[in-house]
PDB file of C-alpha atoms in Angstrom:
ATOM      1  CA  MET A 260     -17.033  23.793 -25.118  1.00  0.00           C
ATOM      2  CA  SER A 261     -15.010  25.330 -22.350  1.00  0.00           C
ATOM      3  CA  GLN A 262     -11.844  27.092 -23.116  1.00  0.00           C
ATOM      4  CA  ARG A 263      -8.538  25.248 -22.384  1.00  0.00           C
ATOM      5  CA  ILE A 264      -6.401  26.731 -19.661  1.00  0.00           C
ATOM      6  CA  HIS A 265      -3.015  25.921 -18.266  1.00  0.00           C
ATOM      7  CA  LEU A 266      -2.813  25.384 -14.556  1.00  0.00           C
ATOM      8  CA  HIS A 267       0.679  25.714 -13.003  1.00  0.00           C
ATOM      9  CA  LEU A 268       1.109  24.247  -9.533  1.00  0.00           C
ATOM     10  CA  LEU A 269       4.289  25.197  -7.706  1.00  0.00           C
ATOM     11  CA  SER A 270       5.197  23.832  -4.343  1.00  0.00           C
ATOM     12  CA  ASP A 271       8.282  23.943  -2.096  1.00  0.00           C
ATOM     13  CA  SER A 272       7.450  20.470  -0.812  1.00  0.00           C
ATOM     14  CA  THR A 273       5.766  17.316  -2.350  1.00  0.00           C
ATOM     15  CA  GLY A 274       2.932  19.395  -3.650  1.00  0.00           C
ATOM     16  CA  GLU A 275       0.293  16.987  -2.207  1.00  0.00           C
ATOM     17  CA  THR A 276      -1.617  19.765  -0.397  1.00  0.00           C
ATOM     18  CA  LEU A 277      -1.576  21.895  -3.534  1.00  0.00           C
ATOM     19  CA  GLU A 278      -2.737  19.076  -5.797  1.00  0.00           C
ATOM     20  CA  MET A 279      -5.592  18.141  -3.406  1.00  0.00           C
ATOM     21  CA  LEU A 280      -6.881  21.712  -3.164  1.00  0.00           C
ATOM     22  CA  ALA A 281      -6.690  22.202  -6.940  1.00  0.00           C
ATOM     23  CA  LYS A 282      -8.553  18.938  -7.550  1.00  0.00           C
ATOM     24  CA  ALA A 283     -11.268  19.883  -5.030  1.00  0.00           C
ATOM     25  CA  ALA A 284     -11.777  23.305  -6.729  1.00  0.00           C
ATOM     26  CA  LEU A 285     -11.764  21.871 -10.248  1.00  0.00           C
ATOM     27  CA  ALA A 286     -14.490  19.412  -9.227  1.00  0.00           C
ATOM     28  CA  GLN A 287     -16.839  22.325  -9.081  1.00  0.00           C
ATOM     29  CA  PHE A 288     -16.643  22.809 -12.847  1.00  0.00           C
ATOM     30  CA  ASP A 289     -18.127  20.529 -15.495  1.00  0.00           C
ATOM     31  CA  ASP A 290     -15.942  19.339 -18.320  1.00  0.00           C
ATOM     32  CA  ALA A 291     -13.166  21.708 -17.451  1.00  0.00           C
ATOM     33  CA  ASP A 292     -10.443  21.597 -20.099  1.00  0.00           C
ATOM     34  CA  VAL A 293      -7.310  22.008 -17.957  1.00  0.00           C
ATOM     35  CA  VAL A 294      -3.751  21.175 -18.688  1.00  0.00           C
ATOM     36  CA  ARG A 295      -1.817  20.799 -15.421  1.00  0.00           C
ATOM     37  CA  HIS A 296       1.890  21.539 -14.972  1.00  0.00           C
ATOM     38  CA  PHE A 297       3.219  20.302 -11.642  1.00  0.00           C
ATOM     39  CA  TRP A 298       6.362  21.697 -10.140  1.00  0.00           C
ATOM     40  CA  PRO A 299       7.190  20.242  -6.710  1.00  0.00           C
ATOM     41  CA  MET A 300      10.256  20.931  -4.454  1.00  0.00           C
ATOM     42  CA  VAL A 301      10.790  24.521  -5.693  1.00  0.00           C
ATOM     43  CA  ARG A 302      12.968  25.916  -2.916  1.00  0.00           C
ATOM     44  CA  SER A 303      15.216  28.392  -4.576  1.00  0.00           C
ATOM     45  CA  LYS A 304      15.306  31.272  -7.034  1.00  0.00           C
ATOM     46  CA  GLN A 305      17.585  29.211  -9.224  1.00  0.00           C
ATOM     47  CA  HIS A 306      15.125  26.368  -9.367  1.00  0.00           C
ATOM     48  CA  LEU A 307      12.305  28.833 -10.171  1.00  0.00           C
ATOM     49  CA  ASP A 308      14.330  30.355 -13.018  1.00  0.00           C
ATOM     50  CA  ARG A 309      14.486  26.972 -14.704  1.00  0.00           C
ATOM     51  CA  ILE A 310      10.640  26.923 -14.705  1.00  0.00           C
ATOM     52  CA  VAL A 311      10.110  30.478 -16.009  1.00  0.00           C
ATOM     53  CA  PRO A 312      10.402  29.528 -19.670  1.00  0.00           C
ATOM     54  CA  GLU A 313       7.531  26.940 -19.281  1.00  0.00           C
ATOM     55  CA  LEU A 314       5.393  29.561 -17.570  1.00  0.00           C
ATOM     56  CA  LYS A 315       5.892  31.938 -20.435  1.00  0.00           C
ATOM     57  CA  ALA A 316       5.393  29.220 -23.124  1.00  0.00           C
ATOM     58  CA  ASN A 317       2.162  28.042 -21.474  1.00  0.00           C
ATOM     59  CA  PRO A 318       0.502  31.193 -19.944  1.00  0.00           C
ATOM     60  CA  GLY A 319      -2.314  30.331 -17.500  1.00  0.00           C
ATOM     61  CA  LEU A 320      -3.256  30.362 -13.839  1.00  0.00           C
ATOM     62  CA  VAL A 321      -0.472  29.913 -11.274  1.00  0.00           C
ATOM     63  CA  LEU A 322      -1.209  28.390  -7.861  1.00  0.00           C
ATOM     64  CA  PHE A 323       1.599  28.230  -5.335  1.00  0.00           C
ATOM     65  CA  THR A 324       2.804  27.344  -1.860  1.00  0.00           C
ATOM     66  CA  LEU A 325       6.182  28.940  -1.616  1.00  0.00           C
ATOM     67  CA  VAL A 326       7.599  30.226   1.685  1.00  0.00           C
ATOM     68  CA  ASN A 327      11.075  30.994   0.491  1.00  0.00           C
ATOM     69  CA  PRO A 328      10.966  34.803   0.163  1.00  0.00           C
ATOM     70  CA  GLU A 329      13.485  34.865  -2.794  1.00  0.00           C
ATOM     71  CA  ALA A 330      11.693  32.321  -4.781  1.00  0.00           C
ATOM     72  CA  ARG A 331       8.299  33.629  -4.070  1.00  0.00           C
ATOM     73  CA  GLY A 332       9.419  37.118  -5.005  1.00  0.00           C
ATOM     74  CA  ARG A 333      10.849  35.988  -8.320  1.00  0.00           C
ATOM     75  CA  LEU A 334       7.625  34.087  -9.045  1.00  0.00           C
ATOM     76  CA  GLU A 335       5.420  37.022  -8.307  1.00  0.00           C
ATOM     77  CA  GLU A 336       7.728  39.257 -10.418  1.00  0.00           C
ATOM     78  CA  VAL A 337       7.560  36.885 -13.418  1.00  0.00           C
ATOM     79  CA  CYS A 338       3.782  36.545 -13.186  1.00  0.00           C
ATOM     80  CA  ALA A 339       3.297  40.315 -12.994  1.00  0.00           C
ATOM     81  CA  GLN A 340       5.619  40.866 -16.064  1.00  0.00           C
ATOM     82  CA  ASN A 341       3.707  38.346 -18.124  1.00  0.00           C
ATOM     83  CA  GLY A 342       0.132  39.024 -16.976  1.00  0.00           C
ATOM     84  CA  LEU A 343      -0.273  35.682 -15.173  1.00  0.00           C
ATOM     85  CA  PRO A 344      -2.700  35.569 -12.219  1.00  0.00           C
ATOM     86  CA  ALA A 345      -0.806  34.031  -9.318  1.00  0.00           C
ATOM     87  CA  VAL A 346      -2.615  32.759  -6.240  1.00  0.00           C
ATOM     88  CA  PRO A 347      -0.836  31.955  -2.924  1.00  0.00           C
ATOM     89  CA  ILE A 348      -3.512  29.456  -1.854  1.00  0.00           C
ATOM     90  CA  LEU A 349      -2.558  29.144   1.814  1.00  0.00           C
ATOM     91  CA  ASP A 350      -1.957  32.833   2.646  1.00  0.00           C
ATOM     92  CA  ARG A 351      -5.420  33.585   3.868  1.00  0.00           C
ATOM     93  CA  VAL A 352      -5.560  30.542   5.995  1.00  0.00           C
ATOM     94  CA  THR A 353      -2.127  31.178   7.501  1.00  0.00           C
ATOM     95  CA  GLU A 354      -2.964  34.825   8.177  1.00  0.00           C
ATOM     96  CA  ALA A 355      -6.197  33.822   9.924  1.00  0.00           C
ATOM     97  CA  LEU A 356      -4.367  31.327  12.088  1.00  0.00           C
ATOM     98  CA  GLU A 357      -1.654  33.909  12.963  1.00  0.00           C
ATOM     99  CA  LYS A 358      -4.381  36.168  14.136  1.00  0.00           C
ATOM    100  CA  ALA A 359      -6.236  33.506  16.067  1.00  0.00           C
ATOM    101  CA  LEU A 360      -3.065  32.029  17.666  1.00  0.00           C
ATOM    102  CA  GLY A 361      -1.327  35.220  18.312  1.00  0.00           C
ATOM    103  CA  GLN A 362       1.936  34.166  16.776  1.00  0.00           C
ATOM    104  CA  GLN A 363       3.641  34.370  13.464  1.00  0.00           C
ATOM    105  CA  ALA A 364       3.942  31.329  11.045  1.00  0.00           C
ATOM    106  CA  HIS A 365       7.452  29.901  10.764  1.00  0.00           C
ATOM    107  CA  GLY A 366       7.370  29.561   7.006  1.00  0.00           C
ATOM    108  CA  ARG A 367       9.134  26.261   6.885  1.00  0.00           C
ATOM    109  CA  PRO A 368       8.664  24.348   3.566  1.00  0.00           C
ATOM    110  CA  GLY A 369       7.231  20.838   3.922  1.00  0.00           C
ATOM    111  CA  LYS A 370       6.648  21.179   7.636  1.00  0.00           C
ATOM    112  CA  GLN A 371       3.457  19.020   7.343  1.00  0.00           C
ATOM    113  CA  HIS A 372       5.492  16.133   5.978  1.00  0.00           C
ATOM    114  CA  GLN A 373       8.085  15.943   8.692  1.00  0.00           C
ATOM    115  CA  MET A 374       8.466  12.519  10.350  1.00  0.00           C
ATOM    116  CA  ASP A 375       7.116  13.630  13.718  1.00  0.00           C
ATOM    117  CA  LYS A 376       5.041  11.743  16.337  1.00  0.00           C
ATOM    118  CA  ALA A 377       1.884  12.112  14.215  1.00  0.00           C
ATOM    119  CA  TYR A 378       3.594  10.601  11.208  1.00  0.00           C
ATOM    120  CA  PHE A 379       4.677   7.482  13.129  1.00  0.00           C
ATOM    121  CA  GLU A 380       1.191   7.127  14.643  1.00  0.00           C
ATOM    122  CA  ARG A 381      -0.267   7.192  11.189  1.00  0.00           C
ATOM    123  CA  VAL A 382       2.109   4.443  10.037  1.00  0.00           C
ATOM    124  CA  GLU A 383       1.162   2.389  13.131  1.00  0.00           C
ATOM    125  CA  ALA A 384      -2.511   2.906  12.315  1.00  0.00           C
ATOM    126  CA  ILE A 385      -2.077   1.720   8.742  1.00  0.00           C
ATOM    127  CA  GLN A 386      -0.109  -1.409   9.976  1.00  0.00           C
ATOM    128  CA  PHE A 387      -2.842  -2.147  12.487  1.00  0.00           C
ATOM    129  CA  THR A 388      -5.620  -1.748   9.970  1.00  0.00           C
ATOM    130  CA  ILE A 389      -4.080  -3.994   7.365  1.00  0.00           C
ATOM    131  CA  ALA A 390      -3.448  -6.662   9.965  1.00  0.00           C
ATOM    132  CA  HIS A 391      -7.120  -6.485  11.185  1.00  0.00           C
ATOM    133  CA  ASP A 392      -8.925  -6.615   7.880  1.00  0.00           C
ATOM    134  CA  ASP A 393     -11.921  -8.876   7.233  1.00  0.00           C
ATOM    135  CA  GLY A 394     -12.322 -10.190  10.783  1.00  0.00           C
ATOM    136  CA  VAL A 395      -8.645 -11.130  11.306  1.00  0.00           C
ATOM    137  CA  GLY A 396      -6.995 -10.524  14.683  1.00  0.00           C
ATOM    138  CA  TRP A 397     -10.168 -10.256  16.659  1.00  0.00           C
ATOM    139  CA  GLU A 398      -8.154 -10.809  19.922  1.00  0.00           C
ATOM    140  CA  ASN A 399      -6.691  -7.305  19.448  1.00  0.00           C
ATOM    141  CA  TRP A 400      -9.902  -5.438  18.616  1.00  0.00           C
ATOM    142  CA  GLU A 401      -9.947  -3.558  21.880  1.00  0.00           C
ATOM    143  CA  GLU A 402      -6.888  -1.611  20.631  1.00  0.00           C
ATOM    144  CA  ALA A 403      -8.792  -0.264  17.742  1.00  0.00           C
ATOM    145  CA  ASP A 404     -10.235   3.223  17.558  1.00  0.00           C
ATOM    146  CA  ILE A 405     -13.007   2.143  15.189  1.00  0.00           C
ATOM    147  CA  LEU A 406     -14.536  -1.141  14.111  1.00  0.00           C
ATOM    148  CA  LEU A 407     -16.577  -1.318  10.910  1.00  0.00           C
ATOM    149  CA  ALA A 408     -19.127  -4.126  10.533  1.00  0.00           C
ATOM    150  CA  GLY A 409     -21.255  -5.010   7.468  1.00  0.00           C
ATOM    151  CA  VAL A 410     -22.023  -7.653   4.916  1.00  0.00           C
ATOM    152  CA  SER A 411     -19.647  -8.529   2.150  1.00  0.00           C
ATOM    153  CA  ARG A 412     -18.857  -5.680  -0.369  1.00  0.00           C
ATOM    154  CA  SER A 413     -20.256  -2.852   1.840  1.00  0.00           C
ATOM    155  CA  SER A 414     -16.990  -0.858   1.473  1.00  0.00           C
ATOM    156  CA  LYS A 415     -15.588  -1.901   4.822  1.00  0.00           C
ATOM    157  CA  THR A 416     -11.860  -2.390   3.659  1.00  0.00           C
ATOM    158  CA  PRO A 417     -11.457   0.716   1.530  1.00  0.00           C
ATOM    159  CA  THR A 418     -13.032   2.842   4.181  1.00  0.00           C
ATOM    160  CA  SER A 419     -10.742   1.278   6.887  1.00  0.00           C
ATOM    161  CA  ILE A 420      -7.663   2.017   4.797  1.00  0.00           C
ATOM    162  CA  TYR A 421      -8.813   5.591   4.171  1.00  0.00           C
ATOM    163  CA  LEU A 422      -9.413   6.069   7.925  1.00  0.00           C
ATOM    164  CA  ALA A 423      -5.985   4.584   8.685  1.00  0.00           C
ATOM    165  CA  ASN A 424      -4.384   7.137   6.479  1.00  0.00           C
ATOM    166  CA  ARG A 425      -6.021   9.703   8.690  1.00  0.00           C
ATOM    167  CA  GLY A 426      -4.366   8.139  11.746  1.00  0.00           C
ATOM    168  CA  TYR A 427      -7.146   5.935  13.015  1.00  0.00           C
ATOM    169  CA  LYS A 428      -6.608   2.293  13.976  1.00  0.00           C
ATOM    170  CA  VAL A 429      -9.451   0.390  12.302  1.00  0.00           C
ATOM    171  CA  ALA A 430     -10.651  -3.185  12.315  1.00  0.00           C
ATOM    172  CA  ASN A 431     -13.449  -4.556  10.233  1.00  0.00           C
ATOM    173  CA  ILE A 432     -15.610  -7.739  10.118  1.00  0.00           C
ATOM    174  CA  PRO A 433     -17.904  -9.205   7.538  1.00  0.00           C
ATOM    175  CA  LEU A 434     -21.293 -10.141   8.846  1.00  0.00           C
ATOM    176  CA  VAL A 435     -22.329 -13.633   7.575  1.00  0.00           C
ATOM    177  CA  VAL A 436     -25.686 -15.215   8.434  1.00  0.00           C
ATOM    178  CA  GLU A 437     -24.198 -18.744   8.736  1.00  0.00           C
ATOM    179  CA  SER A 438     -21.168 -17.641  10.745  1.00  0.00           C
ATOM    180  CA  PRO A 439     -21.790 -15.598  13.896  1.00  0.00           C
ATOM    181  CA  PRO A 440     -19.066 -13.055  14.820  1.00  0.00           C
ATOM    182  CA  PRO A 441     -16.791 -13.709  17.738  1.00  0.00           C
ATOM    183  CA  PRO A 442     -18.454 -12.923  21.105  1.00  0.00           C
ATOM    184  CA  LYS A 443     -15.654 -10.368  21.596  1.00  0.00           C
ATOM    185  CA  LEU A 444     -17.511  -8.038  19.206  1.00  0.00           C
ATOM    186  CA  PHE A 445     -20.289  -7.504  21.665  1.00  0.00           C
ATOM    187  CA  ASP A 446     -17.992  -6.926  24.693  1.00  0.00           C
ATOM    188  CA  LEU A 447     -15.807  -4.180  23.235  1.00  0.00           C
ATOM    189  CA  LYS A 448     -15.514  -1.015  25.364  1.00  0.00           C
ATOM    190  CA  GLY A 449     -12.864   1.135  23.564  1.00  0.00           C
ATOM    191  CA  PRO A 450     -13.549   1.033  19.817  1.00  0.00           C
ATOM    192  CA  MET A 451     -16.566   2.737  18.304  1.00  0.00           C
ATOM    193  CA  ILE A 452     -18.478   0.194  16.378  1.00  0.00           C
ATOM    194  CA  VAL A 453     -20.139   1.392  13.184  1.00  0.00           C
ATOM    195  CA  GLY A 454     -22.412  -0.573  10.960  1.00  0.00           C
ATOM    196  CA  LEU A 455     -22.192  -0.083   7.182  1.00  0.00           C
ATOM    197  CA  THR A 456     -25.272  -0.893   5.070  1.00  0.00           C
ATOM    198  CA  THR A 457     -26.389  -0.420   1.543  1.00  0.00           C
ATOM    199  CA  ALA A 458     -29.391  -0.976  -0.716  1.00  0.00           C
ATOM    200  CA  PRO A 459     -29.724  -4.672  -1.617  1.00  0.00           C
ATOM    201  CA  GLU A 460     -30.149  -3.886  -5.364  1.00  0.00           C
ATOM    202  CA  ARG A 461     -26.897  -1.909  -5.394  1.00  0.00           C
ATOM    203  CA  LEU A 462     -25.075  -4.655  -3.460  1.00  0.00           C
ATOM    204  CA  VAL A 463     -26.074  -7.260  -5.982  1.00  0.00           C
ATOM    205  CA  GLN A 464     -24.741  -5.105  -8.781  1.00  0.00           C
ATOM    206  CA  ILE A 465     -21.417  -4.620  -6.976  1.00  0.00           C
ATOM    207  CA  ARG A 466     -21.110  -8.356  -6.230  1.00  0.00           C
ATOM    208  CA  ARG A 467     -21.886  -9.272  -9.864  1.00  0.00           C
ATOM    209  CA  ASN A 468     -19.085  -6.997 -11.058  1.00  0.00           C
ATOM    210  CA  ARG A 469     -16.831  -8.495  -8.486  1.00  0.00           C
ATOM    211  CA  LEU A 470     -17.519 -12.031  -9.800  1.00  0.00           C
ATOM    212  CA  LEU A 471     -16.931 -10.908 -13.350  1.00  0.00           C
ATOM    213  CA  THR A 472     -13.495  -9.582 -12.504  1.00  0.00           C
ATOM    214  CA  LEU A 473     -12.703 -12.868 -10.918  1.00  0.00           C
ATOM    215  CA  ASN A 474     -13.987 -14.867 -13.864  1.00  0.00           C
ATOM    216  CA  GLU A 475     -16.352 -16.799 -11.605  1.00  0.00           C
ATOM    217  CA  LYS A 476     -19.856 -17.964 -12.300  1.00  0.00           C
ATOM    218  CA  SER A 477     -22.497 -15.283 -11.704  1.00  0.00           C
ATOM    219  CA  GLN A 478     -25.434 -17.556 -10.613  1.00  0.00           C
ATOM    220  CA  THR A 479     -24.776 -18.044  -6.965  1.00  0.00           C
ATOM    221  CA  ASP A 480     -26.444 -17.273  -3.628  1.00  0.00           C
ATOM    222  CA  TYR A 481     -23.857 -14.498  -3.293  1.00  0.00           C
ATOM    223  CA  VAL A 482     -25.826 -12.488  -5.922  1.00  0.00           C
ATOM    224  CA  ASP A 483     -29.320 -13.863  -5.422  1.00  0.00           C
ATOM    225  CA  ASN A 484     -31.727 -10.940  -4.758  1.00  0.00           C
ATOM    226  CA  GLU A 485     -33.654 -12.535  -1.950  1.00  0.00           C
ATOM    227  CA  ARG A 486     -30.613 -13.860  -0.283  1.00  0.00           C
ATOM    228  CA  VAL A 487     -28.914 -10.545  -0.422  1.00  0.00           C
ATOM    229  CA  LYS A 488     -31.963  -8.850   1.096  1.00  0.00           C
ATOM    230  CA  SER A 489     -31.984 -11.281   3.939  1.00  0.00           C
ATOM    231  CA  GLU A 490     -28.199 -10.595   4.589  1.00  0.00           C
ATOM    232  CA  VAL A 491     -28.793  -6.878   4.750  1.00  0.00           C
ATOM    233  CA  ALA A 492     -31.815  -7.336   7.113  1.00  0.00           C
ATOM    234  CA  PHE A 493     -29.714  -9.631   9.361  1.00  0.00           C
ATOM    235  CA  ALA A 494     -27.008  -6.970   9.592  1.00  0.00           C
ATOM    236  CA  ARG A 495     -29.466  -4.212  10.301  1.00  0.00           C
ATOM    237  CA  ARG A 496     -31.121  -6.218  13.101  1.00  0.00           C
ATOM    238  CA  MET A 497     -27.675  -6.735  14.636  1.00  0.00           C
ATOM    239  CA  PHE A 498     -26.937  -2.997  14.418  1.00  0.00           C
ATOM    240  CA  ALA A 499     -30.287  -2.148  15.999  1.00  0.00           C
ATOM    241  CA  ASP A 500     -30.038  -4.782  18.649  1.00  0.00           C
ATOM    242  CA  ASN A 501     -26.726  -3.505  19.870  1.00  0.00           C
ATOM    243  CA  GLY A 502     -27.379   0.218  19.424  1.00  0.00           C
ATOM    244  CA  TRP A 503     -24.555   0.736  16.930  1.00  0.00           C
ATOM    245  CA  PRO A 504     -24.686   3.843  14.736  1.00  0.00           C
ATOM    246  CA  VAL A 505     -25.372   2.978  11.069  1.00  0.00           C
ATOM    247  CA  ILE A 506     -24.181   4.614   7.818  1.00  0.00           C
ATOM    248  CA  ASP A 507     -25.886   3.945   4.541  1.00  0.00           C
ATOM    249  CA  VAL A 508     -23.108   3.777   1.928  1.00  0.00           C
ATOM    250  CA  THR A 509     -25.356   3.331  -1.117  1.00  0.00           C
ATOM    251  CA  ARG A 510     -24.757   6.738  -2.536  1.00  0.00           C
ATOM    252  CA  ARG A 511     -21.646   7.673  -0.640  1.00  0.00           C
ATOM    253  CA  SER A 512     -18.026   7.744  -1.785  1.00  0.00           C
ATOM    254  CA  ILE A 513     -15.370   6.271   0.445  1.00  0.00           C
ATOM    255  CA  GLU A 514     -14.329   9.794   1.444  1.00  0.00           C
ATOM    256  CA  GLU A 515     -17.901  10.641   2.475  1.00  0.00           C
ATOM    257  CA  THR A 516     -18.319   7.484   4.477  1.00  0.00           C
ATOM    258  CA  ALA A 517     -15.069   7.992   6.282  1.00  0.00           C
ATOM    259  CA  ALA A 518     -16.090  11.631   7.019  1.00  0.00           C
ATOM    260  CA  ALA A 519     -19.373  10.387   8.546  1.00  0.00           C
ATOM    261  CA  VAL A 520     -17.400   7.904  10.703  1.00  0.00           C
ATOM    262  CA  ILE A 521     -15.021  10.622  11.911  1.00  0.00           C
ATOM    263  CA  ARG A 522     -17.977  12.775  12.756  1.00  0.00           C
ATOM    264  CA  LEU A 523     -19.577  10.041  14.830  1.00  0.00           C
ATOM    265  CA  LEU A 524     -16.286   9.454  16.639  1.00  0.00           C
ATOM    266  CA  GLY A 525     -16.029  13.095  17.444  1.00  0.00           C
ATOM    267  CA  GLU A 526     -19.680  13.181  18.655  1.00  0.00           C
ATOM    268  CA  ARG A 527     -18.949  10.179  20.940  1.00  0.00           C
ATOM    269  CA  GLU A 528     -15.952  11.996  22.404  1.00  0.00           C
ATOM    270  CA  GLN A 529     -18.085  15.067  22.969  1.00  0.00           C
ATOM    271  CA  ARG A 530     -20.815  12.985  24.768  1.00  0.00           C
ATOM    272  CA  GLU A 531     -18.164  11.444  27.013  1.00  0.00           C
ATOM    273  CA  GLN A 532     -17.010  14.968  27.887  1.00  0.00           C
ATOM    274  CA  GLY A 533     -20.583  16.184  28.355  1.00  0.00           C
ATOM    275  CA  LEU A 534     -20.362  18.570  25.448  1.00  0.00           C
ATOM    276  CA  PHE A 535     -22.712  16.910  22.968  1.00  0.00           C
ATOM    277  CA  GLU A 536     -26.474  17.802  22.805  1.00  0.00           C
ATOM    278  CA  GLY A 537     -27.897  15.307  20.414  1.00  0.00           C
ATOM    279  CA  MET A 538     -27.398  12.801  17.549  1.00  0.00           C
ATOM    280  CA  LYS A 539     -27.960  13.788  13.910  1.00  0.00           C
ATOM    281  CA  PRO A 540     -28.946  11.056  11.365  1.00  0.00           C
ATOM    282  CA  ILE A 541     -26.157   9.860   9.105  1.00  0.00           C
TER     283      ILE A 541
END
């Protein structure tokens, strides 16, 4: 049984970056017994002083992203006095970037969350992706950065939404044997088309669970083993015939699938610039 620890996360902004990094690090430990204490928007010594009693009452590891010198100095002082390990998790990265870029960091809290051009582009990407889900709006597919194709329940929609949150305009289309896709799909020049496939057995299981949640009958062609195998084979033939890259999502999380798509997009851009030397299997 692992020992329980208290993990204090202090941020001068929303704390999204801090939470994400802490979550990624904790994922490396099995059955970690961790009590999280989350303190966002800590931008002054006065605010920090209101947190100090909680730090003392629940001693543990302190991770922080504070750029205000007064607040940061007070936190480091309190942690030193009480024997609490305190880790400024972005310092090493910031120092490395300062050296590489030849300039000093501004130290502005929440800078990454400002509503700049990138923010509005991300909002636009999300709106585009939602409006072009499940084959809708095919007339505008040329405006997309990425188009995902695959049979029903091959994780097209969640992957599209995840990519949209990264700033990519994504459309997706279900491939149905009885209903050929619009001819537009085969004439696209701008978007990178990626085929998503999965093991038929896994797909049947996912579809059965889907029908259960909808309280629908489970004995249909939608979950018939042979039928599903033919669907997957049909999609794979289409991918091969058109030379589209394929990602097997059978054992991939949405994040892993999205990362593979982004890598493919980067490789395509490098090829277009004459910088890419070869394709690696996905």
